[in-house]
Every structure is written in C-alpha cells, then in structure tokens.
Amino acid sequence: MKRMRFYLQLSFTLVVCLFMIVPVIMSVMAGLTTNYFVGLESGLTLRWVKEVWALYADTIWLSIRLALTCLFLTVLLGVPAAYGLLRSKRRWANAIEEALLLPVAIPGLATALALLLAYGHMRGFRESWLFILIGHVLFTLPFMIRPVLAVMRGARLAELEEAAASLGAGFRQRFLGVVVPNCVGGILAGALMVVTLSIGEFNITWMLHTPLNKTLPVGLADSYASMRLEIGSAYTLIFLAMTLPLLVVIQWAGRFANRSRTP
Amino acid sequence: MTSTSITLEGCGRTFPGGQVALHPLDLTVAAGETLVLLGPSGCGKTTTLRIISGLESPDAGGRVRFGERDVTALPIEQRDVGMVFQNYALFPNMSVADNIAYGLRIKGLPREAIRRRLEEVMAMVDLQGFDTRRIHELSGGQKQRVALARAIAVRPKVLLFDEPLSALDAKLRDRLRLEIGQLLRELDITAVYVTHDQAEAMALGDRIAVMQAGRIAQLATPREIYHRPTSTFVADFIGAVNRLEVHATLADRRLRVSGGELHAPHLAGVAAVYCRPEDVQIVTADSADLRGKVRQSIFLGQSQRLLIDLGDSTCLQVETASRRQWRAEEPIGLRLPPEALFHPECHAYPAKDLETNHA
Ligand SMILES: Nc1ncnc2c1ncn2[C@@H]1O[C@H](COP(=O)(O)OP(=O)(O)OP(=O)(O)O)[C@@H](O)[C@H]1O
Ligand SMILES: [Mg+2]
C-alpha cells in the first residue's frame, strides 16, 4: 500500500516535470537542427547558434552588464536600506516595508511609462543603457531588501553590534565587519533573485529600450517575430546556457554561506 | 592593568513611554572592586549597567565618571569597557581566535602583538587549541569563556557582566563562577556584575547593591547584606528569613512571641523580630526559648529544612543537619541566641559580635 503510494507520487512528479521540461528540450533541439520542419533527420548544426551570436552578441553583453551593475547597486542600496528599516522604530518603517512589494504588483509597463514621463525629455540619459538600469534597480531592489531584512531580524544583530562597539569598533567598522558578514545568506538569496529577474526582465525593458540598447529578452522577442524559428530557438539555448550556470553558482554559494554560519 | 573607579551621579533613566526604569541614583565603585547588582526582574540592573557602559544615556543631569574623567558624553566604543552578555553575543561569522582578537585588530595592534596576547588570554580562560573552532561548534560554557576572553583581551579599564551565567546549567554555572572570581582577583580590574542569583552575588561581590524598583535598597558587603539587611525587602530577597510578631514586651525586656519568650536586649520596642533559619538551634525542652511541633521536614541533601508550628498559626523555618529524621507532630524545643535576632530598622547589636558569631 505504502509502496504503491510512493510510486504514484513519483510518477505524478515525473509527469509534471516532463510537462515543463519537454518544451524546453524541444526548443533547444530546434535551435540545433538544420531544418526544424524536416526534423532531426536533417541533421544537427551549430549554424544557428553562430548566426545568433553574430546578430545579437551585443544584447547578450548588455544583459550581463545590466544584471551585474543592477546587482551591485541593489546590494549597495538594499543592505543599508534593510538596516535602516531594521533600526527604525517609527511606525512608517512598517508601511515602507509593505510598500516594497508595490513594484511587483504594478505592471512593468506602468513603471516604464512613469519613468518615461519623468525623465524621457533628458535625451542623453534616455538613450543610454543607464535608463534601463534605473528601471531594473527599481524593479529588483525589493527582492534584495526583503531577504536581507529577514536574515537581519533573525541574527541578534543589535547584541552583536553592542559587543563590537564595546571592543572599540565605530559605526563603519561594525557595519562592514559585523552587520554585512552576518547577513551574507540574505544578500546571496537576494542576489539570486536580482540577477535572474534582471536578465529575464522584459516589460520595463521593452518600453525603455532603443534600437541600440536591446537586452537579451528584447532581442529574443525581436528574433521570434522576424527570424526563422531555428534562430529564435538557438537564442533560447544561449539564454539558458548563460543563466543556468549562474543560478547554480549562486545557489551553491548560498548553501556554503549557510553551512559555515548556522549551527 | 590600570583599573579605574566608576562614579554615577544622579543617573536616572526614564524611557520614552514614561516608564521609569531607574530613579536618579548615586553610586561609586572603587578601583579594582567588584560590585554586584542584584535584584528581581525589572528592577533596573541592566539599565544601570548600560548607563555605565555607554549603551544607554542617563536622563538630563546624570553624570558618569571613570576616575576623574567625565565620560557621560562618550559613546561605548570610546569608553574602554569590556562587556560579557547573557547570550554570549559572539560573532558567528568568525572563528574563536578571530572573535577574541577582534578588539585587538580594531585597535590596530601589530600582528605579532595580537598573536601573543591571543595566546595569553586563551590560556587564561583555558581555551588552548580552540583557535580555529567555529562558534557553533562550542558548548555554552566554552562560548562564555570565549566571550570573557574577548572582553579582557583589550585590557579594558572596566569589565561589565550582564547575567553571564544564567544560560548555563547549575553545575557549569558554579564552576565558571569560581573561574570568573579568580580571574577578577588576578586582573585586579573594576567590575560590575549583574545577576539575580544570590549565591553568585555573595561569591563574587566585594560589595552588593540590592536593587528594588529602580532604586538601590542596600549597598554593602555580602556579609552585611545577609546579616544586617536594612529593609524587609532585602531580608526577604537574600536567603530565607523568619518573622516573629512580638505580642508584648515583658518587665525584664524579654519579648513574648508565639511559642515562648525571647531575650533580645538590643531590640527594644520592635513590633516583630527576624532571624535566619540556620541560626535557630534545636535544644532540649527545658533550655528552650520556644516550643513547637514539627509540621513538615524538607530534605535538601546537605541539610534539611523543618517547618515548626509555634501555635497562633505562626510558622518558623529551621535549617539543621540532615541525619536526624523528624516525624510530623513531634515536639521540638528551639533556642534563638540574641545575636541571631535582628530588625531591619534597628541595628543596635554591635557588628563585631555578629562577625565573630557567624563567621
Ligand atoms: N527600551 C525600553 N523601553 C521601555 N522600557 C524599558 C526598556 N528597557 C527596559 N525597560 C523597563 O525598565 C525597567 C528596568 O529594566 P531592566 O532591563 O534594567 O531590568 P533588569 O533589572 O535588568 O531585569 P531582568 O533581571 O529581567 O533583566 C523594566 O521595567 C523594563 O520594563
Ligand atoms: Mg537585565
């Protein structure tokens, strides 16, 4: 009876996984077949991947640059912001924490429109990739603040800081030597979200991009709309090849950080 | 190690909600002295300690002095105080050695000096060989030793403890208490030690300040606090105490109480007398001051506590050796020597005699 239930659960899980993974595999294969309409018999090729690289390499670099800069900025802004929220005893601190969820609830298109209305007239800025960066930081910042704040709450930070202060550490030394190292777990969890969200972000970016500033997902949409199916699929392949290792590395770093800290 | 005296002048603390944690308080801790702050939960011990450390500021008008120097306006990081916390407050992201060396690194000492000092303090607290251990790989007692080592490593002027042993089990607590006592004597450092454990207070304190509701109820040596409490609160809080109501004062200044008469020439005109359970002697009926019946005996191992019914629904606690077994309802004769009787507001009996009789 128990065995049977186990096998039922196992097969259900496998079916669900297949349901999600099969389309991905098909898409990847499509990017590697010579002619998708003929099928696999037409043979495997890297031609499409090379062609995508020739056409869209700059979108890939831009996406990486955006994601990393965005990560840098969200850490730089998010960790002190979380610390501020942690320390603030005022009532509005709670309200701000709730408001952090807003960018997730507001459609990206609306955020982008607001940015265009506010800064669209500043031509140099509007045409540079920094404009898209602002959108990404707005969108991803809460995903850095929330996990960091959660870890800070659990870490008895106040006591640790008092101990550090009694040993002569000033605010800067305490913040960098005690606060930040003790919320590394939260920063890594946040980093995972920020990087994946930034690389995959489409709504805001699509509104804000210019022909010279296309990110990977925007290029992807472009290729789906105007190119051969094989090229779009090869593009997907490159996207996966970029993000999967990144995710694995950040997950692993998070596990490592947790193991060395918690009992 | 250069130790310094600590002086609090008119230091009160009212929290924003209007909660008065501490009434304006004057207190002096002599250089090299260990002062224990003792009292029930919420009486303001931690608040006093935090005012000394600089983690909390006194209300306007309060002054904190280390030696001659006014440190009221200095934040904790400039006061040169070592702190040991109840929950250790060790840095979980660092090894044992890095924790202990933290203060030395902050001071910017050269590498070699740090290494030498590290070795020295780790030997002092018996932690040799633990350098690379992570904090979560330590037992509670070891954690508190690391915390102690970290606090003394920087040679602070003042050491502050906030219930450092209350998270440990009884046996370990006794051992660490001895070690801390020894360390404090060796270092000859000024220390303030907060606890609600009276055994700890007695063992460690050169003087004890018993606190009650934001005030110091009595400040004196452990012996004095125990044998000559100046209020019923202190008498009750430290150890067990018997209270016998005086029904009448007789012609020869003897006091009539339930169960018999007492001779206490130094306690004239009091409404009640007090005595400690271990000062009551069990004697034969003909030489007894008081007579009663055993109501209950509580076996404590090293001694036993008898509850004696003296009639008039008055009950007396007596502490005595544990071998003899007492049955309920057994008649018993008791003697209360005059020097064992006291009254918090009436201390005419010479202190000298107290010491010789009880030491
Ligand atoms: N931050 C604060 N805000 C408001 N009231 C406080 C604050 N800290 C302490 N109090 C109050 O001040 C009083 C004294 O607190 P304190 O922490 O000094 O007590 P304590 O003697 O250390 O008690 P315990 O043995 O429980 O640690 C308590 O009534 C407490 O509720
Ligand atoms: Mg306390």
XYZ file of C-alpha atoms and ligand atoms in Angstrom:
654
model
C 0.000 0.000 0.000
C 2.724 2.403 1.084
C 4.919 1.378 -1.874
C 2.103 1.951 -4.256
C 1.513 5.426 -2.931
C 5.187 6.186 -3.311
C 5.191 5.081 -6.961
C 2.038 7.033 -7.677
C 3.592 10.169 -6.235
C 6.827 9.540 -8.080
C 5.135 9.115 -11.438
C 2.973 12.178 -10.872
C 6.082 14.236 -10.114
C 7.822 12.882 -13.193
C 4.837 13.684 -15.408
C 4.711 17.252 -14.103
C 8.452 17.650 -14.640
C 8.225 16.280 -18.164
C 5.354 18.624 -18.882
C 7.581 21.574 -18.003
C 10.884 20.294 -19.342
C 9.802 18.841 -22.686
C 9.018 22.231 -24.274
C 12.415 23.492 -23.150
C 14.168 20.476 -24.642
C 12.192 20.787 -27.872
C 13.105 24.430 -28.142
C 16.768 23.700 -27.516
C 16.725 20.912 -30.097
C 15.031 23.197 -32.589
C 17.961 25.556 -32.234
C 20.355 22.751 -33.086
C 18.578 21.090 -36.050
C 19.427 22.059 -39.596
C 15.804 22.341 -40.603
C 13.100 22.212 -37.969
C 10.322 21.401 -40.451
C 12.171 18.393 -41.799
C 13.059 17.307 -38.276
C 16.087 15.712 -36.684
C 16.806 13.706 -39.883
C 18.055 16.941 -41.439
C 20.989 16.734 -39.042
C 22.405 18.764 -36.122
C 24.243 22.003 -36.598
C 25.736 24.948 -34.677
C 24.987 27.230 -37.599
C 22.039 28.931 -35.924
C 23.894 29.489 -32.698
C 26.699 31.179 -34.612
C 24.228 33.258 -36.534
C 22.540 34.397 -33.311
C 25.919 35.285 -31.896
C 26.725 37.361 -34.974
C 23.380 39.150 -34.821
C 22.753 39.535 -31.127
C 26.057 39.295 -29.228
C 25.709 42.909 -28.085
C 22.289 42.211 -26.498
C 23.878 39.417 -24.501
C 26.708 41.621 -23.292
C 24.289 44.381 -22.434
C 22.146 41.983 -20.406
C 25.143 40.741 -18.473
C 26.372 44.259 -17.862
C 22.896 45.344 -16.751
C 22.454 42.387 -14.419
C 25.821 42.830 -12.738
C 25.521 46.603 -12.368
C 21.995 46.153 -11.106
C 23.235 43.597 -8.572
C 25.984 45.950 -7.457
C 23.530 48.814 -7.000
C 20.896 46.752 -5.214
C 23.494 45.489 -2.735
C 24.838 48.994 -2.270
C 21.357 50.443 -1.711
C 19.496 47.441 -0.374
C 21.707 46.403 2.538
C 21.826 49.860 4.149
C 18.111 50.275 3.420
C 17.303 46.972 5.142
C 19.481 48.022 8.067
C 17.666 51.341 8.269
C 14.302 49.586 8.313
C 15.566 47.204 10.985
C 16.711 50.050 13.230
C 13.825 52.425 12.680
C 11.304 52.247 15.485
C 8.892 54.561 13.734
C 5.558 53.408 12.512
C 6.225 54.360 8.903
C 9.020 51.807 8.738
C 6.361 49.105 8.615
C 4.490 50.966 5.913
C 7.653 51.240 3.830
C 8.333 47.562 4.220
C 4.857 46.790 2.890
C 5.297 49.307 0.090
C 8.375 47.402 -1.030
C 6.053 44.925 -2.676
C 4.493 47.594 -4.893
C 6.890 47.339 -7.861
C 5.922 43.676 -8.077
C 2.236 44.460 -8.077
C 2.435 47.351 -10.580
C 2.756 46.173 -14.180
C 6.241 46.769 -15.554
C 4.766 48.725 -18.434
C 3.298 51.246 -15.988
C 6.609 51.648 -14.186
C 8.334 52.189 -17.522
C 5.748 54.733 -18.597
C 6.240 56.640 -15.354
C 9.997 56.698 -15.949
C 9.487 57.929 -19.500
C 7.190 60.695 -18.312
C 9.631 61.795 -15.655
C 12.952 61.548 -17.472
C 12.071 60.981 -21.135
C 12.999 64.548 -22.056
C 16.600 64.132 -20.872
C 17.771 62.828 -24.250
C 21.307 61.712 -23.437
C 20.125 59.834 -20.380
C 17.061 58.415 -22.074
C 19.154 56.937 -24.878
C 21.810 55.363 -22.672
C 21.625 51.933 -21.085
C 21.620 53.630 -17.682
C 17.964 54.481 -18.251
C 17.116 50.786 -18.459
C 19.327 50.204 -15.431
C 17.163 52.552 -13.361
C 14.106 50.521 -14.313
C 15.806 47.293 -13.342
C 17.013 48.628 -9.993
C 13.516 49.890 -9.169
C 12.041 46.540 -10.007
C 14.614 44.332 -8.263
C 15.506 46.364 -5.164
C 12.694 44.904 -3.018
C 13.945 41.427 -3.835
C 17.254 42.353 -2.233
C 15.849 44.223 0.773
C 13.362 41.624 1.911
C 15.636 38.584 2.322
C 18.380 40.728 3.853
C 15.920 42.214 6.339
C 14.615 38.750 7.208
C 18.130 37.465 7.934
C 18.978 40.594 9.927
C 15.886 40.100 12.077
C 16.937 36.567 12.943
C 20.583 37.326 13.639
C 20.513 39.179 17.019
C 22.344 41.953 15.229
C 21.741 44.522 17.963
C 23.594 42.437 20.516
C 26.469 41.663 18.153
C 26.837 45.334 17.369
C 26.867 46.245 21.045
C 29.595 43.685 21.617
C 31.611 45.092 18.718
C 31.110 48.633 19.995
C 32.319 47.671 23.457
C 35.501 46.421 21.803
C 36.071 49.827 20.268
C 34.521 49.425 16.828
C 32.981 52.570 15.356
C 29.864 52.521 13.189
C 31.673 51.862 9.895
C 33.707 49.022 11.353
C 30.623 47.489 12.920
C 28.587 47.750 9.740
C 31.250 46.255 7.481
C 32.750 43.800 9.962
C 29.686 42.555 11.800
C 26.423 43.535 10.111
C 27.268 42.720 6.490
C 29.086 39.401 7.109
C 26.213 38.228 9.258
C 23.624 38.756 6.559
C 25.580 37.227 3.692
C 22.943 34.497 3.434
C 20.260 37.115 2.799
C 22.455 39.015 0.347
C 23.108 35.853 -1.672
C 19.435 34.925 -1.702
C 18.658 38.459 -2.846
C 21.429 38.363 -5.449
C 19.941 35.219 -6.955
C 16.601 36.933 -7.392
C 18.063 40.212 -8.629
C 20.282 38.659 -11.293
C 17.655 36.290 -12.659
C 14.969 38.955 -12.626
C 17.230 41.477 -14.313
C 18.383 39.090 -17.033
C 14.843 37.928 -17.767
C 13.096 41.301 -17.373
C 11.017 42.156 -20.435
C 8.135 44.503 -19.673
C 10.029 47.544 -18.421
C 12.978 46.977 -20.729
C 10.828 46.668 -23.817
C 9.293 50.074 -23.132
C 12.605 51.722 -22.375
C 14.898 50.191 -24.988
C 16.237 51.958 -28.055
C 17.436 50.224 -31.239
C 20.981 50.491 -29.909
C 20.148 49.303 -26.395
C 18.492 45.922 -26.641
C 18.727 43.355 -23.874
C 18.600 39.648 -24.398
C 14.854 39.176 -23.815
C 14.051 42.115 -26.092
C 16.316 40.642 -28.763
C 14.616 37.335 -28.214
C 11.202 38.819 -28.871
C 12.655 40.521 -31.908
C 14.047 37.297 -33.305
C 10.841 35.374 -32.658
C 8.940 37.989 -34.569
C 11.228 38.436 -37.532
C 13.605 35.493 -37.890
C 13.492 31.784 -38.619
C 12.206 29.594 -35.836
C 15.621 27.926 -35.571
C 17.284 31.238 -34.806
C 14.817 32.059 -32.035
C 15.397 28.627 -30.571
C 19.162 28.893 -30.755
C 18.799 32.211 -28.970
C 16.839 30.480 -26.188
C 19.653 27.968 -25.982
C 22.197 30.713 -25.398
C 19.936 32.320 -22.810
C 19.737 29.062 -20.873
C 23.460 28.432 -21.187
C 24.040 31.841 -19.614
C 21.574 31.791 -16.750
C 21.703 28.165 -15.594
C 25.378 28.129 -14.513
C 24.855 31.494 -12.834
C 21.945 30.147 -10.810
C 23.868 27.054 -9.823
C 26.829 29.101 -8.654
C 24.708 31.449 -6.549
C 22.727 28.560 -5.038
C 25.956 26.825 -4.145
C 27.418 29.953 -2.611
C 24.248 30.379 -0.548
C 24.430 26.818 0.739
C 28.092 27.308 1.583
C 27.417 30.528 3.463
C 24.633 28.918 5.460
C 26.672 25.870 6.372
C 29.504 27.914 7.766
C 27.181 30.006 9.909
C 24.183 28.295 11.399
C 24.513 25.506 13.978
C 46.340 46.549 34.447
C 45.283 50.064 35.381
C 41.871 49.974 36.928
C 39.671 52.976 37.437
C 36.855 53.895 39.762
C 33.322 54.427 38.445
C 31.036 57.140 39.750
C 27.392 57.648 38.878
C 25.857 60.944 39.946
C 22.125 61.436 39.780
C 21.774 58.920 36.965
C 18.126 58.199 36.311
C 16.535 56.713 33.240
C 13.023 57.301 32.008
C 12.067 55.531 28.809
C 10.093 57.375 26.115
C 6.840 55.685 27.112
C 7.145 57.305 30.554
C 8.400 54.093 32.126
C 10.847 54.993 34.917
C 13.469 52.253 34.823
C 15.821 53.998 37.208
C 15.312 56.776 39.747
C 18.227 59.244 39.996
C 20.957 57.228 41.599
C 24.387 57.852 43.091
C 26.866 55.029 43.106
C 30.621 54.673 43.417
C 32.593 51.582 42.509
C 36.156 51.741 43.826
C 39.090 50.963 41.534
C 39.647 47.212 41.404
C 36.403 46.474 43.212
C 33.741 44.022 42.045
C 30.257 45.398 42.576
C 27.303 43.091 42.080
C 23.915 44.494 41.121
C 21.325 42.117 42.478
C 17.574 42.295 42.367
C 14.365 40.867 40.968
C 13.475 41.063 37.285
C 12.770 44.560 36.017
C 14.384 46.416 38.927
C 16.810 48.317 36.680
C 20.030 46.282 36.877
C 20.594 46.098 33.138
C 19.687 49.757 32.741
C 22.316 50.755 35.334
C 24.918 48.602 33.633
C 24.111 50.036 30.220
C 24.427 53.579 31.560
C 27.899 52.709 32.852
C 28.829 51.110 29.515
C 27.548 53.990 27.420
C 24.941 51.920 25.582
C 22.299 53.991 27.336
C 22.459 57.646 28.402
C 21.191 58.835 31.757
C 18.371 61.390 31.840
C 19.468 65.014 31.779
C 21.502 65.907 34.857
C 23.047 62.488 35.296
C 26.854 62.171 35.185
C 29.060 59.142 34.657
C 32.719 59.380 35.672
C 35.565 56.927 35.189
C 38.141 58.052 37.721
C 38.285 61.835 37.391
C 37.197 61.756 33.784
C 33.622 62.636 32.853
C 32.557 60.095 30.225
C 28.847 60.937 30.129
C 29.015 62.132 26.537
C 31.311 59.366 25.255
C 29.807 56.526 23.240
C 30.626 52.999 24.347
C 33.385 52.490 21.766
C 35.435 55.241 23.392
C 34.918 54.169 26.999
C 37.299 51.206 27.171
C 34.806 48.827 28.751
C 34.712 45.076 28.290
C 31.244 43.530 28.223
C 30.070 39.964 28.718
C 26.482 39.293 27.725
C 23.935 36.713 28.798
C 23.670 35.269 25.287
C 27.410 35.491 24.640
C 26.975 37.783 21.598
C 29.870 36.086 19.818
C 30.349 36.844 16.119
C 29.072 33.733 14.329
C 30.964 34.619 11.157
C 34.342 34.373 12.874
C 36.412 31.630 14.476
C 37.194 31.551 18.187
C 40.557 33.230 17.658
C 39.089 35.904 15.395
C 36.418 36.662 17.973
C 38.970 37.103 20.726
C 41.297 39.125 18.521
C 38.525 41.385 17.205
C 39.129 44.210 19.664
C 42.898 43.984 19.188
C 42.507 44.267 15.404
C 40.186 47.241 15.808
C 42.901 48.873 17.889
C 45.295 48.251 15.007
C 47.859 46.307 17.020
C 50.705 44.693 15.083
C 50.187 41.083 14.039
C 52.810 39.697 16.395
C 51.406 41.532 19.418
C 47.936 40.226 18.604
C 49.224 36.663 18.393
C 50.970 36.924 21.747
C 48.009 38.490 23.525
C 45.697 35.909 21.977
C 47.808 33.074 23.356
C 47.897 34.747 26.738
C 44.147 35.208 27.177
C 43.280 31.831 25.698
C 45.489 30.264 28.357
C 43.804 32.433 30.995
C 40.354 31.092 30.176
C 41.599 27.582 29.449
C 40.792 27.536 25.735
C 44.137 26.492 24.250
C 43.774 24.686 20.960
C 40.359 26.113 20.165
C 41.688 28.802 17.805
C 40.103 27.618 14.588
C 36.826 26.323 16.032
C 33.654 27.890 14.748
C 31.355 29.426 17.344
C 28.544 26.972 16.708
C 30.912 24.119 17.482
C 31.266 25.213 21.131
C 29.307 24.305 24.258
C 27.597 27.028 26.276
C 30.385 27.125 28.844
C 33.055 27.373 26.162
C 31.119 30.134 24.431
C 31.001 32.161 27.624
C 34.748 31.649 28.074
C 35.362 32.962 24.574
C 33.172 35.960 25.396
C 35.174 36.537 28.571
C 38.477 36.222 26.724
C 37.273 38.623 24.044
C 36.311 41.193 26.671
C 39.584 41.042 28.626
C 41.865 40.766 25.582
C 41.827 44.537 25.009
C 42.751 45.221 28.666
C 39.666 47.344 29.349
C 39.500 49.731 32.285
C 36.207 48.267 33.409
C 34.549 44.878 32.981
C 30.765 44.668 32.815
C 28.767 41.458 33.079
C 25.047 41.110 32.415
C 23.871 37.790 33.835
C 26.705 35.961 32.091
C 25.946 32.567 33.600
C 22.161 32.430 33.562
C 22.004 30.485 30.291
C 24.154 27.663 31.707
C 23.193 24.644 33.807
C 23.780 24.656 37.573
C 26.998 22.644 37.706
C 28.712 24.604 34.965
C 27.481 27.838 36.489
C 29.234 27.011 39.766
C 32.486 26.232 38.006
C 32.509 29.302 35.804
C 31.568 31.438 38.786
C 34.712 30.265 40.546
C 36.790 30.891 37.437
C 35.388 34.369 36.938
C 36.003 35.182 40.603
C 39.597 34.073 40.314
C 40.094 35.986 37.089
C 38.670 39.192 38.559
C 41.062 38.958 41.506
C 44.028 38.208 39.240
C 43.273 41.088 36.896
C 42.554 43.495 39.729
C 40.046 45.163 37.464
C 36.975 47.234 38.328
C 33.933 45.119 37.561
C 30.178 45.486 37.702
C 28.307 42.215 37.645
C 24.557 41.935 37.159
C 22.765 38.859 38.395
C 19.564 37.738 40.049
C 21.304 34.726 41.597
C 22.181 35.492 45.221
C 24.761 32.714 45.521
C 26.617 34.267 42.586
C 26.307 37.697 44.156
C 27.667 36.532 47.516
C 30.572 34.661 45.956
C 31.737 37.340 43.537
C 30.866 40.683 45.053
C 33.189 42.788 47.152
C 30.004 44.727 47.662
C 26.444 44.065 46.606
C 23.864 46.633 45.596
C 20.418 45.148 46.097
C 18.023 46.946 43.792
C 14.297 47.319 44.053
C 12.022 49.039 41.546
C 14.670 51.367 40.087
C 16.354 52.214 43.406
C 19.219 50.821 45.434
C 17.682 49.253 48.506
C 21.006 48.488 50.195
C 24.641 48.735 49.235
C 27.054 46.832 51.459
C 29.355 43.828 51.736
C 27.772 40.393 51.226
C 28.123 39.641 54.951
C 26.442 42.867 55.936
C 23.648 42.413 53.402
C 22.961 38.952 54.679
C 23.194 39.520 58.396
C 22.199 43.155 58.702
C 19.649 43.854 55.976
C 18.291 47.365 56.287
C 14.845 46.605 54.917
C 12.435 43.737 54.983
C 12.703 43.641 51.197
C 16.428 42.927 51.361
C 15.986 40.462 54.222
C 13.380 38.593 52.213
C 15.205 38.738 48.913
C 18.510 37.390 50.206
C 18.105 33.918 51.631
C 15.172 32.832 53.748
C 14.080 34.775 56.788
C 11.656 34.166 59.678
C 9.452 36.894 61.014
C 8.056 36.561 64.532
C 5.482 39.036 65.726
C 6.126 40.488 69.183
C 2.952 40.167 71.260
C 4.291 42.013 74.322
C 7.476 43.349 75.909
C 7.847 41.908 79.416
C 9.314 43.575 82.532
C 12.850 42.180 82.062
C 12.842 43.365 78.394
C 12.097 39.864 77.203
C 9.847 39.667 74.146
C 6.784 37.464 74.120
C 6.232 35.780 70.757
C 4.170 32.789 69.676
C 5.636 29.652 71.264
C 7.604 31.335 74.056
C 9.808 34.268 75.069
C 12.992 35.690 73.517
C 15.899 37.578 75.017
C 16.883 40.461 72.709
C 18.118 43.452 74.695
C 19.185 45.323 71.519
C 15.676 45.217 70.009
C 13.616 47.393 72.299
C 10.123 48.310 71.245
C 10.007 46.497 67.921
C 6.790 45.028 66.574
C 8.488 41.957 65.156
C 11.865 40.216 65.151
C 13.617 38.424 62.301
C 16.050 35.519 62.176
C 17.685 33.228 59.592
C 16.629 29.552 59.574
C 20.227 28.347 60.063
C 20.639 30.475 63.217
C 17.875 28.664 65.065
C 19.264 25.961 67.377
C 17.419 22.797 68.317
C 17.696 22.125 72.064
C 16.074 20.062 74.799
C 12.709 21.228 76.064
C 13.954 22.596 79.406
C 16.552 25.001 77.918
C 14.317 26.102 75.015
C 13.192 29.669 74.295
C 10.397 28.478 72.050
C 8.418 25.245 71.916
C 6.503 23.920 68.972
C 5.661 20.917 66.875
C 7.280 19.762 63.647
C 4.832 20.265 60.816
C 6.976 19.141 57.911
C 10.600 18.341 57.112
C 12.104 19.019 53.695
C 15.230 17.036 52.904
C 17.788 19.120 50.989
C 20.770 16.745 50.931
C 23.414 18.776 52.723
C 20.803 19.895 55.281
C 17.112 19.745 55.982
C 14.540 22.441 56.431
C 11.977 21.977 59.214
C 8.719 23.865 59.364
C 7.826 24.312 63.026
C 4.328 25.133 64.172
C 4.541 27.581 67.094
C 0.787 27.910 67.596
C -1.286 31.017 66.732
C -0.826 29.876 63.104
C 2.795 31.053 63.269
C 5.350 29.005 61.440
C 9.149 29.040 61.828
C 11.695 27.685 59.347
C 14.698 25.927 60.830
C 17.689 24.666 58.931
C 19.561 21.802 60.543
C 21.847 18.858 59.805
C 20.161 16.268 57.662
C 20.874 12.978 59.501
C 18.180 13.018 62.199
C 14.734 12.222 60.911
C 11.872 14.284 62.266
C 8.332 12.990 62.274
C 5.348 15.248 61.861
C 3.758 16.368 65.156
C 6.985 15.618 67.072
C 7.500 18.232 69.829
C 10.660 20.313 69.476
C 12.499 22.918 71.587
C 14.269 25.865 69.928
C 16.805 28.424 71.077
C 17.326 31.761 69.335
C 20.537 33.419 70.543
C 20.199 37.217 70.870
C 22.793 37.894 68.171
C 20.708 35.901 65.674
C 17.749 38.225 66.093
C 17.527 41.380 64.070
C 15.184 44.004 62.820
C 15.844 45.879 59.549
C 15.273 49.292 61.140
C 17.058 48.601 64.398
C 20.695 47.609 64.306
C 21.891 48.287 67.816
C 23.657 44.951 68.124
C 27.394 45.505 67.588
C 28.606 44.402 64.163
C 31.784 42.991 65.707
C 29.865 40.347 67.628
C 27.869 39.462 64.560
C 31.002 38.657 62.633
C 32.531 36.512 65.380
C 29.353 34.595 65.924
C 28.678 33.831 62.313
C 31.984 33.798 60.516
N 13.846 50.058 25.907
C 12.959 50.134 26.909
N 11.801 50.809 26.749
C 10.912 50.899 27.756
N 11.071 50.341 28.959
C 12.192 49.634 29.178
C 13.193 49.494 28.174
N 14.207 48.743 28.680
C 13.834 48.446 29.939
N 12.632 48.974 30.259
C 11.944 48.873 31.539
O 12.784 49.355 32.551
C 12.713 48.559 33.711
C 14.095 48.089 34.124
O 14.614 47.273 33.099
P 15.981 46.494 33.223
O 16.227 45.833 31.923
O 17.022 47.424 33.717
O 15.652 45.410 34.336
P 16.580 44.246 34.907
O 16.749 44.519 36.350
O 17.797 44.100 34.083
O 15.639 42.981 34.742
P 15.994 41.490 34.308
O 16.507 40.788 35.527
O 14.673 40.933 33.885
O 16.986 41.553 33.185
C 11.781 47.413 33.382
O 10.542 47.682 33.996
C 11.659 47.439 31.890
O 10.369 47.069 31.502
Mg 18.518 42.556 32.729
